[in-house]
Short mmCIF file of C-alpha atoms in Angstrom, two decimals:
data_model
loop_
_atom_site.label_atom_id
_atom_site.label_comp_id
_atom_site.label_asym_id
_atom_site.label_seq_id
_atom_site.Cartn_x
_atom_site.Cartn_y
_atom_site.Cartn_z
CA UNK C 1 8.98 -34.25 9.73
CA UNK C 2 6.29 -36.63 10.93
CA UNK C 3 4.64 -36.75 7.54
CA UNK C 4 0.99 -36.56 6.63
CA UNK C 5 -0.50 -36.84 10.11
CA UNK C 6 0.82 -33.35 10.91
CA UNK C 7 -1.02 -31.62 8.11
CA UNK C 8 -4.54 -31.41 9.60
CA UNK C 9 -3.17 -30.00 12.83
CA UNK C 10 -1.19 -27.38 10.95
CA UNK C 11 -4.37 -26.38 9.22
CA UNK C 12 -6.21 -26.25 12.53
CA UNK C 13 -3.78 -23.61 13.80
CA UNK C 14 -3.40 -21.61 10.60
CA UNK C 15 -6.94 -21.76 9.28
CA UNK C 16 -8.74 -19.45 11.74
CA UNK C 17 -6.71 -16.38 10.82
CA UNK C 18 -6.56 -17.22 7.12
CA UNK C 19 -10.33 -17.72 7.06
CA UNK C 20 -10.97 -14.58 9.07
CA UNK C 21 -8.91 -12.40 6.75
CA UNK C 22 -10.21 -14.20 3.69
CA UNK C 23 -13.83 -13.59 4.64
CA UNK C 24 -13.47 -10.16 6.23
CA UNK C 25 -10.90 -8.67 3.85
CA UNK C 26 -10.31 -10.49 0.59
CA UNK C 27 -13.93 -11.29 -0.27
CA UNK C 28 -15.11 -7.75 0.51
CA UNK C 29 -12.32 -6.39 -1.66
CA UNK C 30 -13.74 -8.46 -4.51
CA UNK C 31 -17.01 -6.71 -3.72
CA UNK C 32 -15.28 -3.34 -4.07
CA UNK C 33 -14.00 -4.43 -7.47
CA UNK C 34 -17.57 -5.36 -8.39
CA UNK C 35 -18.82 -1.92 -7.29
CA UNK C 36 -16.17 -0.30 -9.48
CA UNK C 37 -17.60 -1.91 -12.63
CA UNK C 38 -21.32 -1.92 -11.77
CA UNK C 39 -22.04 1.45 -10.13
CA UNK C 40 -23.79 3.56 -11.22
CA UNK C 41 -24.10 1.45 -14.37
CA UNK C 42 -22.21 -1.63 -15.61
CA UNK C 43 -19.06 -0.92 -17.57
CA UNK C 44 -15.62 0.59 -17.26
CA UNK C 45 -16.92 4.15 -17.11
CA UNK C 46 -15.45 4.78 -13.67
CA UNK C 47 -11.98 3.72 -14.78
CA UNK C 48 -12.35 5.97 -17.78
CA UNK C 49 -13.20 8.79 -15.37
CA UNK C 50 -10.12 8.04 -13.23
CA UNK C 51 -7.94 8.36 -16.31
CA UNK C 52 -9.58 11.36 -17.95
CA UNK C 53 -11.67 13.41 -15.49
CA UNK C 54 -9.71 16.64 -14.93
CA UNK C 55 -10.73 16.86 -11.26
CA UNK C 56 -9.61 13.31 -10.48
CA UNK C 57 -6.43 13.88 -12.48
CA UNK C 58 -5.54 17.04 -10.61
CA UNK C 59 -6.07 15.21 -7.30
CA UNK C 60 -3.79 12.37 -8.45
CA UNK C 61 -1.11 14.80 -9.57
CA UNK C 62 -1.31 16.75 -6.32
CA UNK C 63 -1.10 13.49 -4.37
CA UNK C 64 2.01 12.35 -6.23
CA UNK C 65 3.64 15.76 -5.80
CA UNK C 66 2.95 15.86 -2.06
CA UNK C 67 4.09 12.25 -1.64
CA UNK C 68 7.40 12.97 -3.38
CA UNK C 69 8.08 16.02 -1.20
CA UNK C 70 7.16 14.10 1.91
CA UNK C 71 9.33 11.12 0.96
CA UNK C 72 12.44 13.23 0.39
CA UNK C 73 11.92 15.28 3.56
CA UNK C 74 11.20 12.23 5.70
CA UNK C 75 14.26 10.36 4.38
CA UNK C 76 16.70 13.18 5.08
CA UNK C 77 15.36 13.77 8.57
CA UNK C 78 15.11 10.07 9.35
CA UNK C 79 18.69 9.49 8.21
CA UNK C 80 20.08 12.08 10.61
CA UNK C 81 18.19 10.86 13.65
CA UNK C 82 18.71 7.19 12.78
CA UNK C 83 22.45 7.81 12.66
CA UNK C 84 22.41 9.20 16.18
CA UNK C 85 20.12 6.38 17.32
CA UNK C 86 22.49 3.71 15.99
CA UNK C 87 25.95 5.22 16.43
CA UNK C 88 25.66 7.93 19.08
CA UNK C 89 26.88 7.79 22.67
CA UNK C 90 24.56 5.81 24.97
CA UNK C 91 22.87 9.01 26.18
CA UNK C 92 22.37 10.30 22.63
CA UNK C 93 20.95 6.95 21.60
CA UNK C 94 18.42 6.95 24.39
CA UNK C 95 17.28 10.48 23.58
CA UNK C 96 16.99 9.66 19.90
CA UNK C 97 14.97 6.53 20.64
CA UNK C 98 12.65 8.54 22.86
CA UNK C 99 12.10 11.16 20.15
CA UNK C 100 11.39 8.49 17.54
CA UNK C 101 9.14 6.17 19.51
CA UNK C 102 7.01 8.59 21.51
CA UNK C 103 5.47 10.39 18.50
CA UNK C 104 5.20 7.02 16.74
CA UNK C 105 2.80 5.81 19.41
CA UNK C 106 0.77 9.00 19.77
CA UNK C 107 -2.54 9.00 17.92
CA UNK C 108 -2.52 10.47 14.44
CA UNK C 109 -5.35 12.82 15.49
CA UNK C 110 -3.39 14.18 18.42
CA UNK C 111 -0.43 14.78 16.14
CA UNK C 112 -2.53 16.51 13.51
CA UNK C 113 -4.07 18.65 16.22
CA UNK C 114 -0.62 19.47 17.57
CA UNK C 115 0.35 20.79 14.16
CA UNK C 116 -2.82 22.87 14.01
CA UNK C 117 -1.92 24.31 17.41
CA UNK C 118 1.49 25.28 16.01
CA UNK C 119 0.62 26.36 12.49
CA UNK C 120 -2.89 27.78 12.48
CA UNK C 121 -3.58 31.51 12.39
CA UNK C 122 -3.89 31.75 16.17
CA UNK C 123 -1.28 29.02 16.71
CA UNK C 124 2.03 29.22 18.52
CA UNK C 125 4.19 30.17 15.56
CA UNK C 126 1.98 32.99 14.33
CA UNK C 127 1.40 34.25 17.88
CA UNK C 128 5.14 34.38 18.53
CA UNK C 129 6.07 35.91 15.23
CA UNK C 130 3.41 38.60 15.64
CA UNK C 131 4.43 39.32 19.22
CA UNK C 132 8.02 39.66 18.06
CA UNK C 133 6.88 42.06 15.37
CA UNK C 134 8.32 39.97 12.53
CA UNK C 135 4.99 39.78 10.73
CA UNK C 136 1.79 41.80 10.96
CA UNK C 137 -0.60 39.35 9.35
CA UNK C 138 -0.62 35.66 10.32
CA UNK C 139 1.13 33.41 7.82
CA UNK C 140 -1.01 30.77 6.12
CA UNK C 141 0.78 27.68 7.44
CA UNK C 142 -2.12 25.26 7.92
CA UNK C 143 -5.24 24.35 5.96
CA UNK C 144 -3.10 24.24 2.84
CA UNK C 145 -0.54 22.07 1.09
CA UNK C 146 2.31 23.28 3.29
CA UNK C 147 0.51 22.08 6.40
CA UNK C 148 -0.22 18.73 4.77
CA UNK C 149 3.44 18.19 3.89
CA UNK C 150 4.63 19.10 7.39
CA UNK C 151 2.07 16.87 9.11
CA UNK C 152 2.65 13.89 6.84
CA UNK C 153 6.42 14.14 7.06
CA UNK C 154 6.12 14.16 10.83
CA UNK C 155 3.90 11.11 10.76
CA UNK C 156 6.14 9.13 8.42
CA UNK C 157 9.63 9.85 9.80
CA UNK C 158 9.54 6.87 12.23
CA UNK C 159 8.54 4.53 9.39
CA UNK C 160 11.61 5.70 7.49
CA UNK C 161 13.85 5.43 10.55
CA UNK C 162 13.28 1.70 11.14
CA UNK C 163 14.64 0.33 7.82
CA UNK C 164 17.44 2.92 7.68
CA UNK C 165 18.53 2.13 11.23
CA UNK C 166 18.50 -1.57 10.53
CA UNK C 167 20.72 -1.05 7.48
CA UNK C 168 23.07 1.07 9.59
CA UNK C 169 23.24 -1.60 12.29
CA UNK C 170 24.30 -4.27 9.85
CA UNK C 171 27.34 -2.31 8.61
CA UNK C 172 30.56 -4.09 9.45
CA UNK C 173 32.59 -1.78 11.66
CA UNK C 174 35.82 -3.15 10.17
CA UNK C 175 35.01 -1.68 6.77
CA UNK C 176 34.90 1.79 8.33
CA UNK C 177 38.11 1.12 10.23
CA UNK C 178 39.76 -0.03 7.02
CA UNK C 179 38.71 3.20 5.30
CA UNK C 180 40.20 5.17 8.16
CA UNK C 181 43.34 3.11 8.06
CA UNK C 182 43.73 4.04 4.41
CA UNK C 183 43.64 7.69 5.43
CA UNK C 184 40.09 8.68 4.48
CA UNK C 185 38.71 11.75 6.23
CA UNK C 186 35.55 11.59 8.36
CA UNK C 187 33.34 13.11 5.71
CA UNK C 188 34.91 10.92 3.03
CA UNK C 189 34.16 7.81 5.13
CA UNK C 190 30.59 8.99 5.63
CA UNK C 191 29.79 9.85 2.02
CA UNK C 192 31.86 7.25 0.15
CA UNK C 193 31.63 4.26 2.48
CA UNK C 194 28.89 4.60 5.09
CA UNK C 195 26.05 6.06 3.00
CA UNK C 196 26.46 3.65 0.05
CA UNK C 197 26.30 0.73 2.48
CA UNK C 198 22.85 1.92 3.59
CA UNK C 199 21.35 2.28 0.10
CA UNK C 200 19.23 -0.85 0.64
CA UNK C 201 17.67 0.61 3.76
CA UNK C 202 17.19 3.97 2.07
CA UNK C 203 15.35 2.47 -0.88
CA UNK C 204 13.20 0.39 1.45
CA UNK C 205 12.43 3.45 3.55
CA UNK C 206 11.61 5.52 0.48
CA UNK C 207 9.14 2.92 -0.77
CA UNK C 208 7.48 2.47 2.63
CA UNK C 209 7.07 6.21 3.11
CA UNK C 210 5.82 6.72 -0.41
CA UNK C 211 3.30 3.86 -0.24
CA UNK C 212 2.01 4.96 3.17
CA UNK C 213 1.78 8.57 2.03
CA UNK C 214 -0.26 7.66 -1.05
CA UNK C 215 -3.16 6.17 0.85
CA UNK C 216 -2.98 8.45 3.82
CA UNK C 217 -6.15 10.09 4.87
CA UNK C 218 -6.43 11.71 8.27
CA UNK C 219 -3.54 14.18 8.32
CA UNK C 220 -4.22 15.59 4.82
CA UNK C 221 -7.93 15.91 5.59
CA UNK C 222 -7.29 17.90 8.78
CA UNK C 223 -4.23 19.93 7.84
CA UNK C 224 -5.38 20.44 4.26
CA UNK C 225 -8.70 21.80 5.46
CA UNK C 226 -10.57 20.48 2.41
CA UNK C 227 -8.59 22.73 0.09
CA UNK C 228 -5.77 20.44 -1.01
CA UNK C 229 -7.66 17.19 -1.35
CA UNK C 230 -5.57 14.04 -1.79
CA UNK C 231 -6.64 10.75 -3.33
CA UNK C 232 -7.73 9.12 -0.08
CA UNK C 233 -9.91 12.07 0.90
CA UNK C 234 -11.42 12.04 -2.56
CA UNK C 235 -12.54 8.45 -1.99
CA UNK C 236 -14.11 9.49 1.31
CA UNK C 237 -15.89 12.45 -0.27
CA UNK C 238 -17.17 10.30 -3.15
CA UNK C 239 -18.75 7.87 -0.72
CA UNK C 240 -20.18 10.17 1.92
CA UNK C 241 -20.81 13.50 0.24
CA UNK C 242 -21.69 12.82 -3.36
CA UNK C 243 -22.83 9.22 -3.19
CA UNK C 244 -20.68 7.92 -6.02
CA UNK C 245 -19.49 4.56 -4.73
CA UNK C 246 -18.38 3.43 -8.17
CA UNK C 247 -15.72 6.12 -8.53
CA UNK C 248 -14.52 5.62 -4.94
CA UNK C 249 -14.22 1.90 -5.63
CA UNK C 250 -12.41 2.40 -8.94
CA UNK C 251 -9.88 4.75 -7.32
CA UNK C 252 -9.30 2.15 -4.60
CA UNK C 253 -8.64 -0.56 -7.18
CA UNK C 254 -6.25 1.69 -9.10
CA UNK C 255 -4.39 2.48 -5.87
CA UNK C 256 -4.03 -1.22 -5.05
CA UNK C 257 -2.71 -2.04 -8.51
CA UNK C 258 -0.26 0.86 -8.39
CA UNK C 259 0.97 -0.13 -4.94
CA UNK C 260 1.15 -3.79 -5.94
CA UNK C 261 3.66 -2.80 -8.59
CA UNK C 262 5.66 -0.74 -6.09
CA UNK C 263 5.61 -3.62 -3.60
CA UNK C 264 6.89 -6.04 -6.20
CA UNK C 265 9.84 -3.67 -6.49
CA UNK C 266 10.33 -3.31 -2.76
CA UNK C 267 10.17 -7.00 -1.88
CA UNK C 268 13.95 -7.17 -1.99
CA UNK C 269 14.44 -4.43 0.54
CA UNK C 270 11.77 -4.81 3.17
CA UNK C 271 11.33 -7.25 5.99
CA UNK C 272 7.93 -7.14 7.70
CA UNK C 273 9.55 -6.80 11.12
CA UNK C 274 10.89 -3.41 10.06
CA UNK C 275 7.41 -2.00 9.74
CA UNK C 276 6.81 -1.83 13.48
CA UNK C 277 8.79 -0.32 16.29
CA UNK D 1 33.17 2.85 17.39
CA UNK D 2 34.96 6.16 18.03
CA UNK D 3 35.50 6.72 14.32
CA UNK D 4 31.80 6.77 13.57
CA UNK D 5 30.34 8.82 16.40
CA UNK D 6 28.07 11.50 14.93
CA UNK D 7 29.97 14.69 14.23
CA UNK D 8 28.80 18.23 15.12
CA UNK D 9 26.97 18.89 11.84
CA UNK D 10 24.98 15.68 12.09
CA UNK D 11 24.21 16.30 15.75
CA UNK D 12 22.82 19.74 14.96
CA UNK D 13 20.60 18.34 12.21
CA UNK D 14 19.48 15.44 14.41
CA UNK D 15 18.62 17.83 17.24
CA UNK D 16 16.50 19.87 14.83
CA UNK D 17 14.75 16.66 13.74
CA UNK D 18 14.19 15.64 17.36
CA UNK D 19 12.61 19.03 18.08
CA UNK D 20 10.47 18.69 14.97
CA UNK D 21 9.28 15.29 16.20
CA UNK D 22 8.38 16.51 19.69
CA UNK D 23 7.03 19.97 18.85
CA UNK D 24 3.42 19.12 18.00
CA UNK D 25 3.13 17.05 21.16
CA UNK D 26 4.41 19.91 23.28
CA UNK D 27 2.23 22.47 21.51
CA UNK D 28 -1.03 20.90 22.64
CA UNK D 29 -0.19 21.49 26.30
CA UNK D 30 -0.49 25.31 26.39
CA UNK D 31 -3.52 25.26 24.07
CA UNK D 32 -5.34 22.96 26.48
CA UNK D 33 -5.18 25.67 29.17
CA UNK D 34 -6.50 28.53 27.07
CA UNK D 35 -9.41 30.40 28.63
CA UNK D 36 -10.81 31.13 25.15
CA UNK D 37 -13.56 29.24 23.40
CA UNK D 38 -11.44 28.74 20.28
CA UNK D 39 -8.00 27.36 19.46
CA UNK D 40 -5.52 29.88 20.89
CA UNK D 41 -2.57 30.38 23.21
CA UNK D 42 -3.42 31.28 26.82
CA UNK D 43 -2.64 34.98 27.15
CA UNK D 44 -1.32 35.08 30.69
CA UNK D 45 -4.43 33.47 32.16
CA UNK D 46 -4.65 29.70 32.51
CA UNK D 47 -7.97 27.93 32.64
CA UNK D 48 -9.15 24.39 33.20
CA UNK D 49 -12.47 24.94 31.46
CA UNK D 50 -11.64 22.57 28.61
CA UNK D 51 -10.79 19.78 31.04
CA UNK D 52 -14.03 20.55 32.85
CA UNK D 53 -15.84 20.32 29.50
CA UNK D 54 -14.60 16.75 29.12
CA UNK D 55 -16.37 15.86 32.35
CA UNK D 56 -19.49 17.94 31.77
CA UNK D 57 -20.20 16.65 28.28
CA UNK D 58 -21.32 13.01 28.61
CA UNK D 59 -20.36 12.32 24.98
CA UNK D 60 -16.67 12.14 25.94
CA UNK D 61 -17.19 9.57 28.67
CA UNK D 62 -19.46 7.48 26.48
CA UNK D 63 -16.99 7.47 23.62
CA UNK D 64 -14.17 6.45 25.99
CA UNK D 65 -16.22 3.50 27.24
CA UNK D 66 -17.13 2.50 23.71
CA UNK D 67 -13.50 2.71 22.56
CA UNK D 68 -12.45 0.61 25.57
CA UNK D 69 -15.01 -2.05 24.74
CA UNK D 70 -14.03 -2.12 21.07
CA UNK D 71 -10.33 -2.15 21.90
CA UNK D 72 -10.65 -5.06 24.31
CA UNK D 73 -12.74 -7.20 21.94
CA UNK D 74 -10.67 -6.48 18.85
CA UNK D 75 -7.31 -6.98 20.54
CA UNK D 76 -8.59 -10.24 22.07
CA UNK D 77 -9.60 -11.49 18.60
CA UNK D 78 -6.31 -10.32 17.09
CA UNK D 79 -4.15 -11.81 19.83
CA UNK D 80 -5.82 -15.24 19.79
CA UNK D 81 -5.80 -15.52 15.99
CA UNK D 82 -2.23 -14.24 15.72
CA UNK D 83 -0.97 -16.59 18.44
CA UNK D 84 -2.55 -19.62 16.79
CA UNK D 85 -1.17 -18.59 13.43
CA UNK D 86 2.30 -17.96 14.85
CA UNK D 87 2.32 -21.34 16.59
CA UNK D 88 1.29 -23.04 13.36
CA UNK D 89 4.08 -21.36 11.42
CA UNK D 90 6.70 -21.97 14.10
CA UNK D 91 5.86 -25.57 15.01
CA UNK D 92 5.21 -26.96 11.57
CA UNK D 93 7.18 -24.62 9.31
CA UNK D 94 4.76 -25.19 6.43
CA UNK D 95 6.19 -25.07 2.95
CA UNK D 96 4.66 -21.72 1.99
CA UNK D 97 5.35 -19.90 5.26
CA UNK D 98 6.61 -16.73 3.59
CA UNK D 99 3.60 -16.58 1.33
CA UNK D 100 1.17 -17.19 4.19
CA UNK D 101 2.80 -14.50 6.32
CA UNK D 102 2.74 -12.12 3.37
CA UNK D 103 -0.98 -12.78 2.91
CA UNK D 104 -1.70 -12.17 6.58
CA UNK D 105 0.17 -8.85 6.49
CA UNK D 106 -1.98 -7.47 3.67
CA UNK D 107 -4.06 -5.06 5.79
CA UNK D 108 -0.81 -3.55 7.09
CA UNK D 109 0.49 -2.86 3.60
CA UNK D 110 -2.62 -1.97 1.62
CA UNK D 111 -3.34 1.78 1.87
CA UNK D 112 -5.64 2.59 4.80
CA UNK D 113 -8.23 4.17 2.53
CA UNK D 114 -8.53 0.99 0.48
CA UNK D 115 -8.91 -1.06 3.65
CA UNK D 116 -11.53 1.42 4.79
CA UNK D 117 -13.44 1.06 1.52
CA UNK D 118 -13.20 -2.73 1.74
CA UNK D 119 -14.46 -2.80 5.32
CA UNK D 120 -17.21 -0.35 4.39
CA UNK D 121 -18.34 -2.89 1.80
CA UNK D 122 -18.17 -5.68 4.41
CA UNK D 123 -20.14 -3.71 6.99
CA UNK D 124 -22.90 -2.57 4.67
CA UNK D 125 -23.23 -6.18 3.46
CA UNK D 126 -23.35 -7.54 7.01
CA UNK D 127 -25.98 -4.97 7.97
CA UNK D 128 -28.30 -6.53 5.44
CA UNK D 129 -28.15 -9.79 7.40
CA UNK D 130 -27.98 -8.66 11.00
CA UNK D 131 -28.44 -5.24 12.51
CA UNK D 132 -26.07 -5.93 15.44
CA UNK D 133 -22.81 -6.62 13.63
CA UNK D 134 -22.76 -4.45 10.51
CA UNK D 135 -22.45 -0.76 9.71
CA UNK D 136 -22.39 1.65 12.66
CA UNK D 137 -22.45 -1.03 15.40
CA UNK D 138 -19.80 -1.53 18.06
CA UNK D 139 -19.28 -5.19 17.16
CA UNK D 140 -18.84 -4.20 13.53
CA UNK D 141 -16.17 -1.66 14.50
CA UNK D 142 -14.42 -4.27 16.68
CA UNK D 143 -14.39 -6.76 13.78
CA UNK D 144 -13.01 -4.14 11.40
CA UNK D 145 -10.36 -3.12 13.91
CA UNK D 146 -9.44 -6.79 14.40
CA UNK D 147 -8.79 -7.03 10.65
CA UNK D 148 -6.55 -3.96 10.78
CA UNK D 149 -4.53 -4.85 13.90
CA UNK D 150 -4.08 -8.61 13.48
CA UNK D 151 -1.13 -8.30 11.05
CA UNK D 152 0.61 -6.20 13.61
CA UNK D 153 0.02 -8.77 16.35
CA UNK D 154 1.32 -11.48 13.98
CA UNK D 155 4.59 -9.60 13.47
CA UNK D 156 5.13 -9.15 17.22
CA UNK D 157 4.31 -12.77 18.01
CA UNK D 158 6.53 -14.12 15.22
CA UNK D 159 9.39 -11.96 16.49
CA UNK D 160 8.87 -13.44 19.98
CA UNK D 161 8.62 -17.00 18.62
CA UNK D 162 11.82 -16.80 16.63
CA UNK D 163 13.70 -16.03 19.82
CA UNK D 164 12.56 -19.33 21.36
CA UNK D 165 15.16 -22.10 21.34
CA UNK D 166 13.84 -24.90 19.17
CA UNK D 167 15.69 -27.48 21.23
CA UNK D 168 13.33 -26.94 24.17
CA UNK D 169 10.43 -28.00 21.98
CA UNK D 170 12.41 -30.89 20.52
CA UNK D 171 13.27 -32.10 24.02
CA UNK D 172 9.61 -31.97 25.04
CA UNK D 173 8.69 -33.89 21.94
CA UNK D 174 11.41 -36.43 22.57
CA UNK D 175 10.01 -36.95 26.05
CA UNK D 176 6.64 -37.79 24.52
CA UNK D 177 4.74 -34.51 25.00
CA UNK D 178 1.79 -34.24 22.64
CA UNK D 179 0.88 -31.20 20.59
CA UNK D 180 -1.37 -29.57 23.18
CA UNK D 181 1.17 -30.01 25.95
CA UNK D 182 3.93 -28.59 23.78
CA UNK D 183 1.83 -25.59 22.79
CA UNK D 184 0.41 -24.74 26.21
CA UNK D 185 3.17 -25.86 28.59
CA UNK D 186 6.29 -25.25 26.54
CA UNK D 187 5.90 -22.68 23.79
CA UNK D 188 3.23 -20.30 25.06
CA UNK D 189 4.91 -19.85 28.47
CA UNK D 190 8.09 -19.01 26.58
CA UNK D 191 6.42 -16.26 24.56
CA UNK D 192 3.98 -15.02 27.17
CA UNK D 193 5.64 -11.61 27.31
CA UNK D 194 5.49 -11.39 23.54
CA UNK D 195 1.80 -12.22 23.65
CA UNK D 196 1.20 -9.65 26.38
CA UNK D 197 3.00 -6.98 24.35
CA UNK D 198 1.02 -7.90 21.23
CA UNK D 199 -2.26 -7.64 23.14
CA UNK D 200 -1.30 -4.33 24.72
CA UNK D 201 -0.10 -2.70 21.52
CA UNK D 202 -2.97 -3.98 19.42
CA UNK D 203 -5.30 -2.47 21.99
CA UNK D 204 -3.53 0.87 21.53
CA UNK D 205 -3.89 0.61 17.74
CA UNK D 206 -7.61 -0.07 18.01
CA UNK D 207 -8.05 2.66 20.58
CA UNK D 208 -6.49 5.18 18.17
CA UNK D 209 -7.92 3.87 14.89
CA UNK D 210 -9.73 6.53 12.89
CA UNK D 211 -9.26 5.98 9.13
CA UNK D 212 -11.39 2.84 8.94
CA UNK D 213 -13.72 3.89 11.74
CA UNK D 214 -14.77 7.00 9.82
CA UNK D 215 -15.98 4.83 6.96
CA UNK D 216 -18.00 2.35 9.01
CA UNK D 217 -19.73 4.49 11.64
CA UNK D 218 -22.19 7.34 11.50
CA UNK D 219 -24.26 8.20 14.56
CA UNK D 220 -24.38 5.20 16.92
CA UNK D 221 -20.82 3.95 17.30
CA UNK D 222 -18.97 7.17 18.13
CA UNK D 223 -15.52 6.12 19.30
CA UNK D 224 -13.18 8.56 21.00
CA UNK D 225 -11.13 9.26 17.84
CA UNK D 226 -14.36 9.70 15.91
CA UNK D 227 -15.53 12.28 18.43
CA UNK D 228 -12.17 14.05 18.23
CA UNK D 229 -12.42 14.05 14.45
CA UNK D 230 -15.81 15.74 14.66
CA UNK D 231 -14.30 18.44 16.86
CA UNK D 232 -11.35 18.95 14.53
CA UNK D 233 -12.88 19.26 11.11
CA UNK D 234 -14.67 22.58 11.21
CA UNK D 235 -14.47 24.79 14.28
CA UNK D 236 -11.60 23.52 16.34
CA UNK D 237 -12.76 22.76 19.85
CA UNK D 238 -9.97 23.30 22.43
CA UNK D 239 -11.44 20.37 24.38
CA UNK D 240 -9.50 18.33 21.78
CA UNK D 241 -6.32 19.79 23.27
CA UNK D 242 -7.35 18.70 26.76
CA UNK D 243 -8.19 15.17 25.63
CA UNK D 244 -4.93 15.07 23.62
CA UNK D 245 -2.89 15.91 26.69
CA UNK D 246 -4.61 13.10 28.58
CA UNK D 247 -4.03 10.70 25.67
CA UNK D 248 -0.34 11.57 25.52
CA UNK D 249 -0.07 10.78 29.22
CA UNK D 250 -1.94 7.46 28.80
CA UNK D 251 0.21 6.48 25.82
CA UNK D 252 3.37 7.27 27.76
CA UNK D 253 2.15 5.05 30.62
CA UNK D 254 1.37 2.18 28.21
CA UNK D 255 4.80 2.50 26.59
CA UNK D 256 6.41 2.41 30.02
CA UNK D 257 4.34 -0.71 30.72
CA UNK D 258 5.65 -2.25 27.51
CA UNK D 259 9.25 -1.57 28.52
CA UNK D 260 8.48 -3.06 31.93
CA UNK D 261 7.03 -6.21 30.33
CA UNK D 262 10.04 -6.54 28.05
CA UNK D 263 12.48 -6.09 30.93
CA UNK D 264 10.71 -8.81 32.90
CA UNK D 265 10.68 -11.01 29.84
CA UNK D 266 14.40 -10.45 29.33
CA UNK D 267 15.33 -11.09 32.96
CA UNK D 268 13.25 -14.26 33.07
CA UNK D 269 14.81 -15.84 30.01
CA UNK D 270 18.32 -15.26 31.37
#
């Protein structure tokens, strides 16, 4: 290009954001790392606690279990609606897009509240089932792990739809026509040709959903009702209820390292533009 | 295309998924009209008392104003920084573009709770220097929101920039336009709809933000989501249903506005 004279002007445009995020995000994160090895006393005690404390362990195991459930459920549901969004008739596509994007843009609190309105003891589902005489006592659908899984799956479906849909869009129609020309049945084309061609999108979607689910805070806290605490809520509780900033900080650092490893794996499959609608 | 239209089985599953996606939004509507004091279905009688409660309790109005103020400031910061950054990447194509973009997207990728912890550290540190910008202040919340929404604005602005024909800029340069002229008279007008969308949607993200806000506020800076959170944790206040219905309507209007902006953008570039 024009050589050296361009460099300072490049910096002038790029620097403000880089500085802003450097000072407001990266430096404070270093501070969190410092907390994790200095509070309440210097040393690696907090990391030792993360690895050995039975309470922390059980929260980690519960978190992983919930995240796996949520990932599988969100992928299956996202795949079905993404298919209609990409390959349906124009009317079907519009409806699918509406159903994907509207919840995506509604506040996470509104969505969590909506699930409470459906699942809680005096919610729609229990009211209907009792009125119909199917059950006599309300079912425990919210304020437990079941509620958390439902609410999180609902939140994360759109994030799974975007990479899957983009993989579906990039399939060459001629490959499917060729399969048909060779006499393959509809279901054979779907399972042996179409689905394998979307593996990239599926893996990307799985990693996005899993990573988002791991650090997710609001939905589990509301729909879990404090009974099935996940990692993120544990961090919150450690800071605001039992002032134990060191453990909260150490859990944060462990989460970042864990997710860094996952991201290194997912780099091949994800483009940033897929993360937003 | 005929060969790959969704078959009946897939359509049934997709319809179930669509219902699943819409159900919680629909469920808040009846609850908001319950005459009871607690979360319940209206039993034949509809009541507006929970909408009335939104007006009667000044906390709601105050939190709306505060959230507006925070949303405007943080989306202004995010939009300006993201536009400058996008222009820098697009015009100069620096050698480490991918790396720089990756760095800028960090707050989008790092788990919200870690970002919240990080911003909690920032705010408590800032409080030690100045009581107007740190923990539990509206400017502090706006700064923290700006950190969280800027990556998102960057993505939208980069998407808009990569649809601009480079030859327009080359022509302007060939005709002797300097950097400022190229930026303000050539490129920015070409992405003005992208910038508008980025500003609008980053406002929505700030307006709804709760994960980080919970960590950096306590009693002074009560945003609307923070107030909703307080009404959701223990005894569920049906006023949350009323405010949710209003929020769903507002979000729908903003989304319609986005589609309108994009249509205009599309028709103008034709």
